[in-house]
């Protein structure tokens, strides 16, 4: 993902030219703090400068459905650009520095800077790809197969290794399993000779 700085510098230039009315704002949010709720009126698009944010949906029975996580340099709440409400709720999962940009200012940036527009489209496409992969994983019924498929998605191209880039709890939330089931599945995959695990490093012994 591109750094948000490129966007912020471009927005500053537009502000100096009088093409937008306000500069982006920065705010620090605590772990567990809700940045916005789903179905809330959407007036801003947000970016994670540092930290991590989880997008979730609340089901009719009150349960929380995890969508996917947003890391450094990524945008969220982009539905504000084209719709009147946010599609998901956004919750900080660690202390985070969040950039907030008014909808109209960001749209002006996209109109004024074709290069930025292409970068933004590329980043949204990558996020969509991640979201589709997670949806596919969640349809796999066998827990160990689901965990193995998740690991393959992390696999370094051309190599037989991957590195777990987040805690077991976060992995479990992404693929809709409990942390205990994920841990058991990792042990089973290792016992079956499919993987070898050394802390966060996973070595694939097959395929």
PDB file of C-alpha atoms in Angstrom:
ATOM      1  CA  UNK A   1       0.000   0.000   0.000  1.00  0.00           C
ATOM      2  CA  UNK A   2       1.088   3.563  -0.717  1.00  0.00           C
ATOM      3  CA  UNK A   3       1.803   5.796   2.240  1.00  0.00           C
ATOM      4  CA  UNK A   4      -0.991   8.211   3.098  1.00  0.00           C
ATOM      5  CA  UNK A   5       1.578  11.026   2.959  1.00  0.00           C
ATOM      6  CA  UNK A   6       1.283  11.273  -0.811  1.00  0.00           C
ATOM      7  CA  UNK A   7      -2.440  11.951  -0.497  1.00  0.00           C
ATOM      8  CA  UNK A   8      -1.945  14.418   2.348  1.00  0.00           C
ATOM      9  CA  UNK A   9       0.650  16.399   0.398  1.00  0.00           C
ATOM     10  CA  UNK A  10      -1.664  16.553  -2.625  1.00  0.00           C
ATOM     11  CA  UNK A  11      -4.561  17.719  -0.452  1.00  0.00           C
ATOM     12  CA  UNK A  12      -2.357  20.421   1.057  1.00  0.00           C
ATOM     13  CA  UNK A  13      -1.596  21.730  -2.444  1.00  0.00           C
ATOM     14  CA  UNK A  14      -5.304  21.827  -3.277  1.00  0.00           C
ATOM     15  CA  UNK A  15      -5.992  23.709  -0.047  1.00  0.00           C
ATOM     16  CA  UNK A  16      -3.304  26.277  -0.861  1.00  0.00           C
ATOM     17  CA  UNK A  17      -4.916  26.784  -4.273  1.00  0.00           C
ATOM     18  CA  UNK A  18      -8.301  27.278  -2.632  1.00  0.00           C
ATOM     19  CA  UNK A  19      -9.792  24.194  -4.301  1.00  0.00           C
ATOM     20  CA  UNK A  20     -10.804  22.569  -1.008  1.00  0.00           C
ATOM     21  CA  UNK A  21     -12.077  24.232   2.145  1.00  0.00           C
ATOM     22  CA  UNK A  22     -10.277  22.273   4.867  1.00  0.00           C
ATOM     23  CA  UNK A  23      -7.203  20.151   5.464  1.00  0.00           C
ATOM     24  CA  UNK A  24      -7.438  16.543   6.712  1.00  0.00           C
ATOM     25  CA  UNK A  25      -7.608  16.065  10.481  1.00  0.00           C
ATOM     26  CA  UNK A  26      -5.545  13.663  12.586  1.00  0.00           C
ATOM     27  CA  UNK A  27      -6.843  11.985  15.722  1.00  0.00           C
ATOM     28  CA  UNK A  28      -5.536   9.353  18.119  1.00  0.00           C
ATOM     29  CA  UNK A  29      -7.964   6.560  18.994  1.00  0.00           C
ATOM     30  CA  UNK A  30      -7.674   3.980  21.751  1.00  0.00           C
ATOM     31  CA  UNK A  31      -8.009   0.218  21.489  1.00  0.00           C
ATOM     32  CA  UNK A  32     -11.697  -0.665  21.271  1.00  0.00           C
ATOM     33  CA  UNK A  33     -12.771   2.844  20.289  1.00  0.00           C
ATOM     34  CA  UNK A  34     -15.468   2.993  17.602  1.00  0.00           C
ATOM     35  CA  UNK A  35     -14.579   5.363  14.768  1.00  0.00           C
ATOM     36  CA  UNK A  36     -17.969   5.126  13.102  1.00  0.00           C
ATOM     37  CA  UNK A  37     -21.024   2.875  13.117  1.00  0.00           C
ATOM     38  CA  UNK A  38     -22.560   1.080  10.162  1.00  0.00           C
ATOM     39  CA  UNK A  39     -25.569   2.939   8.723  1.00  0.00           C
ATOM     40  CA  UNK A  40     -24.244   6.180  10.262  1.00  0.00           C
ATOM     41  CA  UNK A  41     -24.347   9.212   7.890  1.00  0.00           C
ATOM     42  CA  UNK A  42     -21.089   9.150   5.937  1.00  0.00           C
ATOM     43  CA  UNK A  43     -19.324  12.467   5.518  1.00  0.00           C
ATOM     44  CA  UNK A  44     -15.642  11.491   5.672  1.00  0.00           C
ATOM     45  CA  UNK A  45     -13.205   8.897   4.387  1.00  0.00           C
ATOM     46  CA  UNK A  46     -10.572   7.630   6.829  1.00  0.00           C
ATOM     47  CA  UNK A  47      -7.021   6.331   6.621  1.00  0.00           C
ATOM     48  CA  UNK A  48      -4.822   4.466   9.091  1.00  0.00           C
ATOM     49  CA  UNK A  49      -1.558   6.364   9.500  1.00  0.00           C
ATOM     50  CA  UNK A  50      -0.373   4.046  12.278  1.00  0.00           C
ATOM     51  CA  UNK A  51      -2.176   1.223  14.061  1.00  0.00           C
ATOM     52  CA  UNK A  52      -4.939  -1.147  13.007  1.00  0.00           C
ATOM     53  CA  UNK A  53      -8.708  -0.945  12.515  1.00  0.00           C
ATOM     54  CA  UNK A  54     -11.214  -3.793  12.213  1.00  0.00           C
ATOM     55  CA  UNK A  55     -14.296  -3.455  10.032  1.00  0.00           C
ATOM     56  CA  UNK A  56     -17.293  -5.284  11.495  1.00  0.00           C
ATOM     57  CA  UNK A  57     -21.021  -5.705  11.000  1.00  0.00           C
ATOM     58  CA  UNK A  58     -23.524  -6.234  13.777  1.00  0.00           C
ATOM     59  CA  UNK A  59     -26.020  -8.986  12.988  1.00  0.00           C
ATOM     60  CA  UNK A  60     -29.701  -8.912  13.919  1.00  0.00           C
ATOM     61  CA  UNK A  61     -29.031 -11.237  16.862  1.00  0.00           C
ATOM     62  CA  UNK A  62     -26.480  -8.770  18.243  1.00  0.00           C
ATOM     63  CA  UNK A  63     -23.428 -10.806  17.282  1.00  0.00           C
ATOM     64  CA  UNK A  64     -20.449  -9.146  15.626  1.00  0.00           C
ATOM     65  CA  UNK A  65     -19.314 -10.337  12.193  1.00  0.00           C
ATOM     66  CA  UNK A  66     -15.699  -9.451  11.412  1.00  0.00           C
ATOM     67  CA  UNK A  67     -15.125  -8.273   7.850  1.00  0.00           C
ATOM     68  CA  UNK A  68     -11.407  -7.535   7.489  1.00  0.00           C
ATOM     69  CA  UNK A  69      -8.615  -5.545   9.136  1.00  0.00           C
ATOM     70  CA  UNK A  70      -7.163  -2.247   7.911  1.00  0.00           C
ATOM     71  CA  UNK A  71      -3.444  -1.654   8.459  1.00  0.00           C
ATOM     72  CA  UNK A  72      -1.013   1.245   8.086  1.00  0.00           C
ATOM     73  CA  UNK A  73      -1.395   3.193   4.853  1.00  0.00           C
ATOM     74  CA  UNK A  74      -4.872   1.882   4.018  1.00  0.00           C
ATOM     75  CA  UNK A  75      -8.208   3.635   3.580  1.00  0.00           C
ATOM     76  CA  UNK A  76     -11.568   2.697   5.056  1.00  0.00           C
ATOM     77  CA  UNK A  77     -15.036   4.199   5.058  1.00  0.00           C
ATOM     78  CA  UNK A  78     -14.690   4.753   1.311  1.00  0.00           C
ATOM     79  CA  UNK A  79     -18.427   4.118   0.936  1.00  0.00           C
ATOM     80  CA  UNK A  80     -18.747   7.755   2.046  1.00  0.00           C
ATOM     81  CA  UNK A  81     -17.604   8.771  -1.433  1.00  0.00           C
ATOM     82  CA  UNK A  82     -20.596   7.233  -3.178  1.00  0.00           C
ATOM     83  CA  UNK A  83     -23.248   6.505  -0.543  1.00  0.00           C
ATOM     84  CA  UNK A  84     -24.941   8.357   2.262  1.00  0.00           C
ATOM     85  CA  UNK A  85     -24.098   5.888   5.046  1.00  0.00           C
ATOM     86  CA  UNK A  86     -21.174   3.696   6.090  1.00  0.00           C
ATOM     87  CA  UNK A  87     -21.467   0.028   5.112  1.00  0.00           C
ATOM     88  CA  UNK A  88     -19.635  -1.274   8.218  1.00  0.00           C
ATOM     89  CA  UNK A  89     -18.654  -0.219  11.696  1.00  0.00           C
ATOM     90  CA  UNK A  90     -14.962   0.543  12.301  1.00  0.00           C
ATOM     91  CA  UNK A  91     -13.216  -0.284  15.597  1.00  0.00           C
ATOM     92  CA  UNK A  92      -9.575   0.362  16.513  1.00  0.00           C
ATOM     93  CA  UNK A  93      -7.924  -2.896  17.590  1.00  0.00           C
ATOM     94  CA  UNK A  94      -4.818  -1.113  18.854  1.00  0.00           C
ATOM     95  CA  UNK A  95      -3.878   2.508  19.570  1.00  0.00           C
ATOM     96  CA  UNK A  96      -4.062   4.192  16.174  1.00  0.00           C
ATOM     97  CA  UNK A  97      -3.486   7.501  14.440  1.00  0.00           C
ATOM     98  CA  UNK A  98      -6.387   8.098  12.074  1.00  0.00           C
ATOM     99  CA  UNK A  99      -6.645  10.544   9.179  1.00  0.00           C
ATOM    100  CA  UNK A 100     -10.120  11.914   8.414  1.00  0.00           C
ATOM    101  CA  UNK A 101     -10.823  13.675   5.106  1.00  0.00           C
ATOM    102  CA  UNK A 102     -14.136  15.317   4.195  1.00  0.00           C
ATOM    103  CA  UNK A 103     -15.888  13.492   1.380  1.00  0.00           C
ATOM    104  CA  UNK A 104     -15.974  16.476  -0.972  1.00  0.00           C
ATOM    105  CA  UNK A 105     -12.278  17.247  -0.465  1.00  0.00           C
ATOM    106  CA  UNK A 106     -11.312  13.672  -1.350  1.00  0.00           C
ATOM    107  CA  UNK A 107     -13.561  13.649  -4.418  1.00  0.00           C
ATOM    108  CA  UNK A 108     -11.970  16.917  -5.546  1.00  0.00           C
ATOM    109  CA  UNK A 109      -8.536  15.312  -5.146  1.00  0.00           C
ATOM    110  CA  UNK A 110      -9.562  12.366  -7.327  1.00  0.00           C
ATOM    111  CA  UNK A 111     -10.898  14.725 -10.008  1.00  0.00           C
ATOM    112  CA  UNK A 112      -7.827  16.973  -9.939  1.00  0.00           C
ATOM    113  CA  UNK A 113      -5.091  14.322  -9.796  1.00  0.00           C
ATOM    114  CA  UNK A 114      -5.455  11.370 -12.228  1.00  0.00           C
ATOM    115  CA  UNK A 115      -2.296   9.702 -10.882  1.00  0.00           C
ATOM    116  CA  UNK A 116      -3.670   9.703  -7.336  1.00  0.00           C
ATOM    117  CA  UNK A 117      -6.975   8.378  -8.695  1.00  0.00           C
ATOM    118  CA  UNK A 118      -5.227   5.392 -10.291  1.00  0.00           C
ATOM    119  CA  UNK A 119      -3.306   4.675  -7.076  1.00  0.00           C
ATOM    120  CA  UNK A 120      -6.539   4.828  -5.084  1.00  0.00           C
ATOM    121  CA  UNK A 121      -8.317   2.473  -7.504  1.00  0.00           C
ATOM    122  CA  UNK A 122      -5.389   0.046  -7.262  1.00  0.00           C
ATOM    123  CA  UNK A 123      -5.543   0.101  -3.455  1.00  0.00           C
ATOM    124  CA  UNK A 124      -9.301  -0.442  -3.392  1.00  0.00           C
ATOM    125  CA  UNK A 125      -8.872  -3.351  -5.814  1.00  0.00           C
ATOM    126  CA  UNK A 126      -6.317  -4.915  -3.467  1.00  0.00           C
ATOM    127  CA  UNK A 127      -8.660  -4.505  -0.493  1.00  0.00           C
ATOM    128  CA  UNK A 128     -11.501  -6.067  -2.496  1.00  0.00           C
ATOM    129  CA  UNK A 129      -9.252  -9.006  -3.354  1.00  0.00           C
ATOM    130  CA  UNK A 130      -8.453  -9.501   0.345  1.00  0.00           C
ATOM    131  CA  UNK A 131     -12.139  -9.328   1.269  1.00  0.00           C
ATOM    132  CA  UNK A 132     -13.092 -11.877  -1.422  1.00  0.00           C
ATOM    133  CA  UNK A 133     -10.346 -14.240  -0.259  1.00  0.00           C
ATOM    134  CA  UNK A 134     -11.649 -14.078   3.303  1.00  0.00           C
ATOM    135  CA  UNK A 135     -15.200 -14.789   2.126  1.00  0.00           C
ATOM    136  CA  UNK A 136     -13.937 -17.837   0.222  1.00  0.00           C
ATOM    137  CA  UNK A 137     -11.991 -19.077   3.257  1.00  0.00           C
ATOM    138  CA  UNK A 138     -15.016 -18.764   5.520  1.00  0.00           C
ATOM    139  CA  UNK A 139     -16.954 -21.123   3.227  1.00  0.00           C
ATOM    140  CA  UNK A 140     -14.488 -23.987   3.851  1.00  0.00           C
ATOM    141  CA  UNK A 141     -16.187 -26.279   6.375  1.00  0.00           C
ATOM    142  CA  UNK A 142     -13.157 -28.156   7.726  1.00  0.00           C
ATOM    143  CA  UNK A 143     -11.338 -26.007  10.284  1.00  0.00           C
ATOM    144  CA  UNK A 144      -7.896 -27.423   9.463  1.00  0.00           C
ATOM    145  CA  UNK A 145      -8.504 -26.955   5.720  1.00  0.00           C
ATOM    146  CA  UNK A 146      -9.634 -23.395   6.369  1.00  0.00           C
ATOM    147  CA  UNK A 147      -6.512 -22.638   8.383  1.00  0.00           C
ATOM    148  CA  UNK A 148      -4.302 -24.262   5.734  1.00  0.00           C
ATOM    149  CA  UNK A 149      -5.926 -22.182   2.994  1.00  0.00           C
ATOM    150  CA  UNK A 150      -5.342 -19.057   5.087  1.00  0.00           C
ATOM    151  CA  UNK A 151      -1.666 -19.972   5.449  1.00  0.00           C
ATOM    152  CA  UNK A 152      -1.332 -20.554   1.697  1.00  0.00           C
ATOM    153  CA  UNK A 153      -2.659 -17.035   1.119  1.00  0.00           C
ATOM    154  CA  UNK A 154       0.253 -15.750   3.224  1.00  0.00           C
ATOM    155  CA  UNK A 155       2.803 -17.882   1.394  1.00  0.00           C
ATOM    156  CA  UNK A 156       5.855 -16.080   0.031  1.00  0.00           C
ATOM    157  CA  UNK A 157       5.764 -16.367  -3.801  1.00  0.00           C
ATOM    158  CA  UNK A 158       8.238 -18.963  -5.040  1.00  0.00           C
ATOM    159  CA  UNK A 159       9.017 -20.202  -1.533  1.00  0.00           C
ATOM    160  CA  UNK A 160       7.579 -22.790   0.857  1.00  0.00           C
ATOM    161  CA  UNK A 161       7.263 -20.477   3.851  1.00  0.00           C
ATOM    162  CA  UNK A 162       4.921 -17.891   5.306  1.00  0.00           C
ATOM    163  CA  UNK A 163       5.030 -15.706   8.397  1.00  0.00           C
ATOM    164  CA  UNK A 164       2.036 -15.173  10.665  1.00  0.00           C
ATOM    165  CA  UNK A 165       1.678 -11.395  10.682  1.00  0.00           C
ATOM    166  CA  UNK A 166      -0.853 -11.143  13.502  1.00  0.00           C
ATOM    167  CA  UNK A 167      -1.815 -12.996  16.719  1.00  0.00           C
ATOM    168  CA  UNK A 168      -3.849 -16.219  16.670  1.00  0.00           C
ATOM    169  CA  UNK A 169      -6.853 -14.308  18.035  1.00  0.00           C
ATOM    170  CA  UNK A 170      -6.785 -11.928  15.048  1.00  0.00           C
ATOM    171  CA  UNK A 171      -6.436 -14.824  12.594  1.00  0.00           C
ATOM    172  CA  UNK A 172      -9.395 -16.561  14.231  1.00  0.00           C
ATOM    173  CA  UNK A 173     -11.540 -13.445  13.878  1.00  0.00           C
ATOM    174  CA  UNK A 174     -10.645 -13.095  10.200  1.00  0.00           C
ATOM    175  CA  UNK A 175     -11.612 -16.659   9.289  1.00  0.00           C
ATOM    176  CA  UNK A 176     -14.526 -16.999  11.739  1.00  0.00           C
ATOM    177  CA  UNK A 177     -13.061 -19.613  14.069  1.00  0.00           C
ATOM    178  CA  UNK A 178     -12.195 -19.493  17.754  1.00  0.00           C
ATOM    179  CA  UNK A 179      -8.534 -19.060  18.769  1.00  0.00           C
ATOM    180  CA  UNK A 180      -8.635 -22.521  20.342  1.00  0.00           C
ATOM    181  CA  UNK A 181      -9.765 -24.112  17.068  1.00  0.00           C
ATOM    182  CA  UNK A 182      -7.067 -22.276  15.106  1.00  0.00           C
ATOM    183  CA  UNK A 183      -4.388 -23.461  17.561  1.00  0.00           C
ATOM    184  CA  UNK A 184      -5.668 -27.058  17.386  1.00  0.00           C
ATOM    185  CA  UNK A 185      -5.759 -26.900  13.587  1.00  0.00           C
ATOM    186  CA  UNK A 186      -2.153 -25.670  13.450  1.00  0.00           C
ATOM    187  CA  UNK A 187      -1.089 -28.553  15.703  1.00  0.00           C
ATOM    188  CA  UNK A 188      -3.012 -31.035  13.535  1.00  0.00           C
ATOM    189  CA  UNK A 189      -1.411 -29.712  10.348  1.00  0.00           C
ATOM    190  CA  UNK A 190       1.987 -30.085  11.996  1.00  0.00           C
ATOM    191  CA  UNK A 191       1.217 -33.587  13.339  1.00  0.00           C
ATOM    192  CA  UNK A 192       0.011 -34.621   9.861  1.00  0.00           C
ATOM    193  CA  UNK A 193       3.334 -33.539   8.342  1.00  0.00           C
ATOM    194  CA  UNK A 194       1.787 -30.772   6.250  1.00  0.00           C
ATOM    195  CA  UNK A 195       3.531 -27.852   7.942  1.00  0.00           C
ATOM    196  CA  UNK A 196       6.354 -27.205  10.359  1.00  0.00           C
ATOM    197  CA  UNK A 197       5.831 -24.314  12.758  1.00  0.00           C
ATOM    198  CA  UNK A 198       8.558 -22.303  14.437  1.00  0.00           C
ATOM    199  CA  UNK A 199       6.848 -19.530  16.402  1.00  0.00           C
ATOM    200  CA  UNK A 200       5.396 -17.254  13.679  1.00  0.00           C
ATOM    201  CA  UNK A 201       7.263 -18.903  10.805  1.00  0.00           C
ATOM    202  CA  UNK A 202       5.429 -21.650   8.906  1.00  0.00           C
ATOM    203  CA  UNK A 203       7.248 -24.044   6.567  1.00  0.00           C
ATOM    204  CA  UNK A 204       5.110 -26.012   4.090  1.00  0.00           C
ATOM    205  CA  UNK A 205       6.261 -29.616   3.845  1.00  0.00           C
ATOM    206  CA  UNK A 206       3.902 -30.538   0.998  1.00  0.00           C
ATOM    207  CA  UNK A 207       2.943 -28.956  -2.300  1.00  0.00           C
TER     208      UNK A 207
END
